[in-house]
């Protein structure tokens, strides 16, 4: 499942009104049954998109794209084989090997570890795969917020609880065993 709604490849933005707002996005990430919330943070050494490393998108005209969100073709199956495009396309190699640490526009961001950076969306909406994506930033902020509410509060509660157990002193409002 994906929470991402992008503009159309022709630049038409009419479907962006279907994007989830902040509250809706928070509720989606809080819904544990969807499995979208990950506690582990990404590092600068992680690839920007693992999907780009193992798949391609080919349209009905034979144009090959790194994925369905990219507007710029990296080859055509009527001119070259898929294997040739996969192995020889400079654009495809570049996109496939992008790591989070390569994203200079995101260098100082404290939420970068929760980023769902999509080079295709950056290219489509910001004009450059290396640009910061407003959509990715919104997602990262929401994930960070939900994780803080979900896990930091629980961790803090458990830390306080452990201290109380050790001292055998339970303040009002804190359950004891």
mmCIF file of C-alpha atoms in Angstrom:
data_model
loop_
_atom_site.group_PDB
_atom_site.id
_atom_site.type_symbol
_atom_site.label_atom_id
_atom_site.label_comp_id
_atom_site.label_asym_id
_atom_site.label_seq_id
_atom_site.Cartn_x
_atom_site.Cartn_y
_atom_site.Cartn_z
ATOM 1 C CA UNK A 1 0.000 0.000 0.000
ATOM 2 C CA UNK A 2 1.173 3.517 -0.735
ATOM 3 C CA UNK A 3 -0.059 6.824 0.606
ATOM 4 C CA UNK A 4 1.399 8.734 -2.332
ATOM 5 C CA UNK A 5 -0.670 10.542 -4.952
ATOM 6 C CA UNK A 6 1.393 12.332 -7.612
ATOM 7 C CA UNK A 7 0.593 14.791 -10.334
ATOM 8 C CA UNK A 8 0.134 13.359 -13.804
ATOM 9 C CA UNK A 9 3.202 12.936 -16.038
ATOM 10 C CA UNK A 10 1.853 15.656 -18.349
ATOM 11 C CA UNK A 11 2.041 18.183 -15.483
ATOM 12 C CA UNK A 12 -1.691 18.165 -14.739
ATOM 13 C CA UNK A 13 -2.116 18.588 -10.965
ATOM 14 C CA UNK A 14 -5.883 18.041 -10.725
ATOM 15 C CA UNK A 15 -5.549 14.707 -8.918
ATOM 16 C CA UNK A 16 -3.401 16.218 -6.129
ATOM 17 C CA UNK A 17 -6.641 17.150 -4.377
ATOM 18 C CA UNK A 18 -6.895 13.413 -3.597
ATOM 19 C CA UNK A 19 -3.765 13.497 -1.393
ATOM 20 C CA UNK A 20 -4.261 12.775 2.274
ATOM 21 C CA UNK A 21 -4.134 15.819 4.527
ATOM 22 C CA UNK A 22 -1.943 15.858 7.644
ATOM 23 C CA UNK A 23 -4.592 14.398 9.952
ATOM 24 C CA UNK A 24 -5.561 11.652 7.516
ATOM 25 C CA UNK A 25 -1.910 10.772 6.945
ATOM 26 C CA UNK A 26 -1.312 10.583 10.706
ATOM 27 C CA UNK A 27 -4.269 8.206 11.089
ATOM 28 C CA UNK A 28 -3.004 5.981 8.272
ATOM 29 C CA UNK A 29 0.461 5.719 9.838
ATOM 30 C CA UNK A 30 -1.077 5.031 13.269
ATOM 31 C CA UNK A 31 -3.116 2.121 11.884
ATOM 32 C CA UNK A 32 -0.892 -0.823 12.816
ATOM 33 C CA UNK A 33 -2.839 -3.213 10.580
ATOM 34 C CA UNK A 34 -1.441 -1.431 7.504
ATOM 35 C CA UNK A 35 2.174 -1.965 8.601
ATOM 36 C CA UNK A 36 3.388 1.365 7.196
ATOM 37 C CA UNK A 37 5.086 2.667 10.329
ATOM 38 C CA UNK A 38 8.682 1.514 10.647
ATOM 39 C CA UNK A 39 10.701 2.236 13.793
ATOM 40 C CA UNK A 40 14.070 1.738 12.148
ATOM 41 C CA UNK A 41 15.568 4.859 10.667
ATOM 42 C CA UNK A 42 17.314 4.987 7.327
ATOM 43 C CA UNK A 43 20.958 6.031 7.057
ATOM 44 C CA UNK A 44 22.915 7.990 4.445
ATOM 45 C CA UNK A 45 24.157 4.642 3.089
ATOM 46 C CA UNK A 46 20.647 3.366 2.309
ATOM 47 C CA UNK A 47 19.487 3.538 -1.288
ATOM 48 C CA UNK A 48 16.903 6.216 -1.951
ATOM 49 C CA UNK A 49 14.556 3.637 -3.444
ATOM 50 C CA UNK A 50 14.975 -0.120 -3.374
ATOM 51 C CA UNK A 51 12.242 -0.554 -5.979
ATOM 52 C CA UNK A 52 14.439 1.223 -8.532
ATOM 53 C CA UNK A 53 17.112 -1.408 -8.004
ATOM 54 C CA UNK A 54 14.986 -4.308 -9.205
ATOM 55 C CA UNK A 55 12.251 -3.111 -11.540
ATOM 56 C CA UNK A 56 11.413 -0.969 -14.568
ATOM 57 C CA UNK A 57 8.275 0.558 -16.037
ATOM 58 C CA UNK A 58 7.589 0.129 -19.757
ATOM 59 C CA UNK A 59 4.718 2.030 -21.356
ATOM 60 C CA UNK A 60 2.648 0.928 -24.362
ATOM 61 C CA UNK A 61 5.038 2.711 -26.787
ATOM 62 C CA UNK A 62 8.012 0.730 -25.474
ATOM 63 C CA UNK A 63 9.514 3.638 -23.537
ATOM 64 C CA UNK A 64 11.389 2.445 -20.450
ATOM 65 C CA UNK A 65 11.360 4.396 -17.177
ATOM 66 C CA UNK A 66 13.018 3.717 -13.830
ATOM 67 C CA UNK A 67 9.465 3.495 -12.406
ATOM 68 C CA UNK A 68 5.958 4.715 -13.146
ATOM 69 C CA UNK A 69 6.487 8.115 -11.469
ATOM 70 C CA UNK A 70 9.323 9.188 -13.769
ATOM 71 C CA UNK A 71 8.535 11.462 -16.700
ATOM 72 C CA UNK A 72 11.890 11.003 -18.483
ATOM 73 C CA UNK A 73 12.496 7.813 -20.453
ATOM 74 C CA UNK A 74 15.832 6.015 -20.226
ATOM 75 C CA UNK A 75 15.398 3.904 -23.364
ATOM 76 C CA UNK A 76 12.966 2.119 -25.639
ATOM 77 C CA UNK A 77 12.532 -1.638 -26.073
ATOM 78 C CA UNK A 78 12.037 -1.213 -29.841
ATOM 79 C CA UNK A 79 15.541 0.263 -30.100
ATOM 80 C CA UNK A 80 17.408 -1.784 -27.455
ATOM 81 C CA UNK A 81 16.757 -4.900 -25.398
ATOM 82 C CA UNK A 82 15.630 -4.570 -21.799
ATOM 83 C CA UNK A 83 18.967 -6.090 -20.752
ATOM 84 C CA UNK A 84 20.883 -3.445 -22.725
ATOM 85 C CA UNK A 85 18.810 -0.642 -21.238
ATOM 86 C CA UNK A 86 19.190 -2.064 -17.711
ATOM 87 C CA UNK A 87 22.969 -2.465 -18.041
ATOM 88 C CA UNK A 88 23.911 0.458 -20.305
ATOM 89 C CA UNK A 89 21.601 3.387 -19.543
ATOM 90 C CA UNK A 90 23.655 6.030 -17.718
ATOM 91 C CA UNK A 91 20.491 7.696 -16.370
ATOM 92 C CA UNK A 92 19.166 4.404 -15.052
ATOM 93 C CA UNK A 93 22.484 3.506 -13.374
ATOM 94 C CA UNK A 94 22.617 6.956 -11.768
ATOM 95 C CA UNK A 95 19.045 6.796 -10.439
ATOM 96 C CA UNK A 96 19.398 3.169 -9.299
ATOM 97 C CA UNK A 97 22.496 3.920 -7.230
ATOM 98 C CA UNK A 98 21.351 7.114 -5.498
ATOM 99 C CA UNK A 99 21.760 6.933 -1.727
ATOM 100 C CA UNK A 100 20.155 9.147 0.899
ATOM 101 C CA UNK A 101 23.554 10.704 1.620
ATOM 102 C CA UNK A 102 23.725 11.913 -2.001
ATOM 103 C CA UNK A 103 20.694 14.140 -1.518
ATOM 104 C CA UNK A 104 22.420 17.465 -0.802
ATOM 105 C CA UNK A 105 19.102 19.282 -0.409
ATOM 106 C CA UNK A 106 18.339 17.032 2.583
ATOM 107 C CA UNK A 107 21.781 17.067 4.284
ATOM 108 C CA UNK A 108 20.851 18.806 7.564
ATOM 109 C CA UNK A 109 17.317 17.459 7.898
ATOM 110 C CA UNK A 110 16.641 15.810 11.257
ATOM 111 C CA UNK A 111 13.719 13.845 9.784
ATOM 112 C CA UNK A 112 15.773 12.398 6.898
ATOM 113 C CA UNK A 113 15.891 8.988 8.561
ATOM 114 C CA UNK A 114 12.123 8.658 8.128
ATOM 115 C CA UNK A 115 12.076 10.009 4.596
ATOM 116 C CA UNK A 116 10.279 8.142 1.838
ATOM 117 C CA UNK A 117 12.259 10.067 -0.756
ATOM 118 C CA UNK A 118 11.177 9.296 -4.281
ATOM 119 C CA UNK A 119 13.434 10.589 -7.057
ATOM 120 C CA UNK A 120 10.574 10.183 -9.532
ATOM 121 C CA UNK A 121 8.280 12.442 -7.529
ATOM 122 C CA UNK A 122 11.112 14.963 -7.086
ATOM 123 C CA UNK A 123 11.665 14.958 -10.846
ATOM 124 C CA UNK A 124 7.957 15.192 -11.589
ATOM 125 C CA UNK A 125 7.004 17.841 -9.036
ATOM 126 C CA UNK A 126 10.256 19.705 -8.354
ATOM 127 C CA UNK A 127 11.970 19.303 -11.761
ATOM 128 C CA UNK A 128 15.070 17.482 -10.468
ATOM 129 C CA UNK A 129 15.646 14.062 -8.847
ATOM 130 C CA UNK A 130 18.021 15.683 -6.345
ATOM 131 C CA UNK A 131 15.596 18.333 -5.117
ATOM 132 C CA UNK A 132 13.814 18.098 -1.814
ATOM 133 C CA UNK A 133 10.314 16.703 -2.239
ATOM 134 C CA UNK A 134 7.596 18.505 -0.297
ATOM 135 C CA UNK A 135 5.584 15.283 -0.276
ATOM 136 C CA UNK A 136 8.502 13.269 1.160
ATOM 137 C CA UNK A 137 9.051 15.954 3.813
ATOM 138 C CA UNK A 138 5.382 15.812 4.819
ATOM 139 C CA UNK A 139 5.579 12.027 5.146
ATOM 140 C CA UNK A 140 8.824 12.175 7.161
ATOM 141 C CA UNK A 141 7.372 14.764 9.553
ATOM 142 C CA UNK A 142 4.236 12.683 10.030
ATOM 143 C CA UNK A 143 6.161 9.449 10.663
ATOM 144 C CA UNK A 144 8.432 11.233 13.139
ATOM 145 C CA UNK A 145 5.412 12.687 14.940
ATOM 146 C CA UNK A 146 3.571 9.358 15.126
ATOM 147 C CA UNK A 147 6.689 7.516 16.311
ATOM 148 C CA UNK A 148 7.288 10.126 18.998
ATOM 149 C CA UNK A 149 3.696 9.853 20.188
ATOM 150 C CA UNK A 150 3.688 6.052 20.017
ATOM 151 C CA UNK A 151 7.141 4.968 21.134
ATOM 152 C CA UNK A 152 8.757 7.867 22.970
ATOM 153 C CA UNK A 153 5.740 8.178 25.261
ATOM 154 C CA UNK A 154 5.812 4.437 25.905
ATOM 155 C CA UNK A 155 9.591 4.441 26.443
ATOM 156 C CA UNK A 156 9.328 7.357 28.829
ATOM 157 C CA UNK A 157 6.494 5.623 30.686
ATOM 158 C CA UNK A 158 8.502 2.394 30.966
ATOM 159 C CA UNK A 159 11.614 4.268 32.164
ATOM 160 C CA UNK A 160 9.625 6.053 34.854
ATOM 161 C CA UNK A 161 7.900 2.799 35.760
ATOM 162 C CA UNK A 162 11.246 0.990 36.150
ATOM 163 C CA UNK A 163 12.527 3.742 38.451
ATOM 164 C CA UNK A 164 9.324 3.544 40.500
ATOM 165 C CA UNK A 165 9.617 -0.240 40.790
ATOM 166 C CA UNK A 166 13.233 0.091 41.892
ATOM 167 C CA UNK A 167 12.369 2.694 44.549
ATOM 168 C CA UNK A 168 9.003 1.113 45.363
ATOM 169 C CA UNK A 169 7.434 4.533 45.057
ATOM 170 C CA UNK A 170 4.434 4.845 42.719
ATOM 171 C CA UNK A 171 3.167 8.391 42.133
ATOM 172 C CA UNK A 172 -0.565 8.934 41.708
ATOM 173 C CA UNK A 173 -1.745 8.005 38.239
ATOM 174 C CA UNK A 174 1.007 5.487 37.546
ATOM 175 C CA UNK A 175 -0.208 1.921 37.686
ATOM 176 C CA UNK A 176 1.729 -0.431 39.873
ATOM 177 C CA UNK A 177 2.023 -4.212 39.627
#
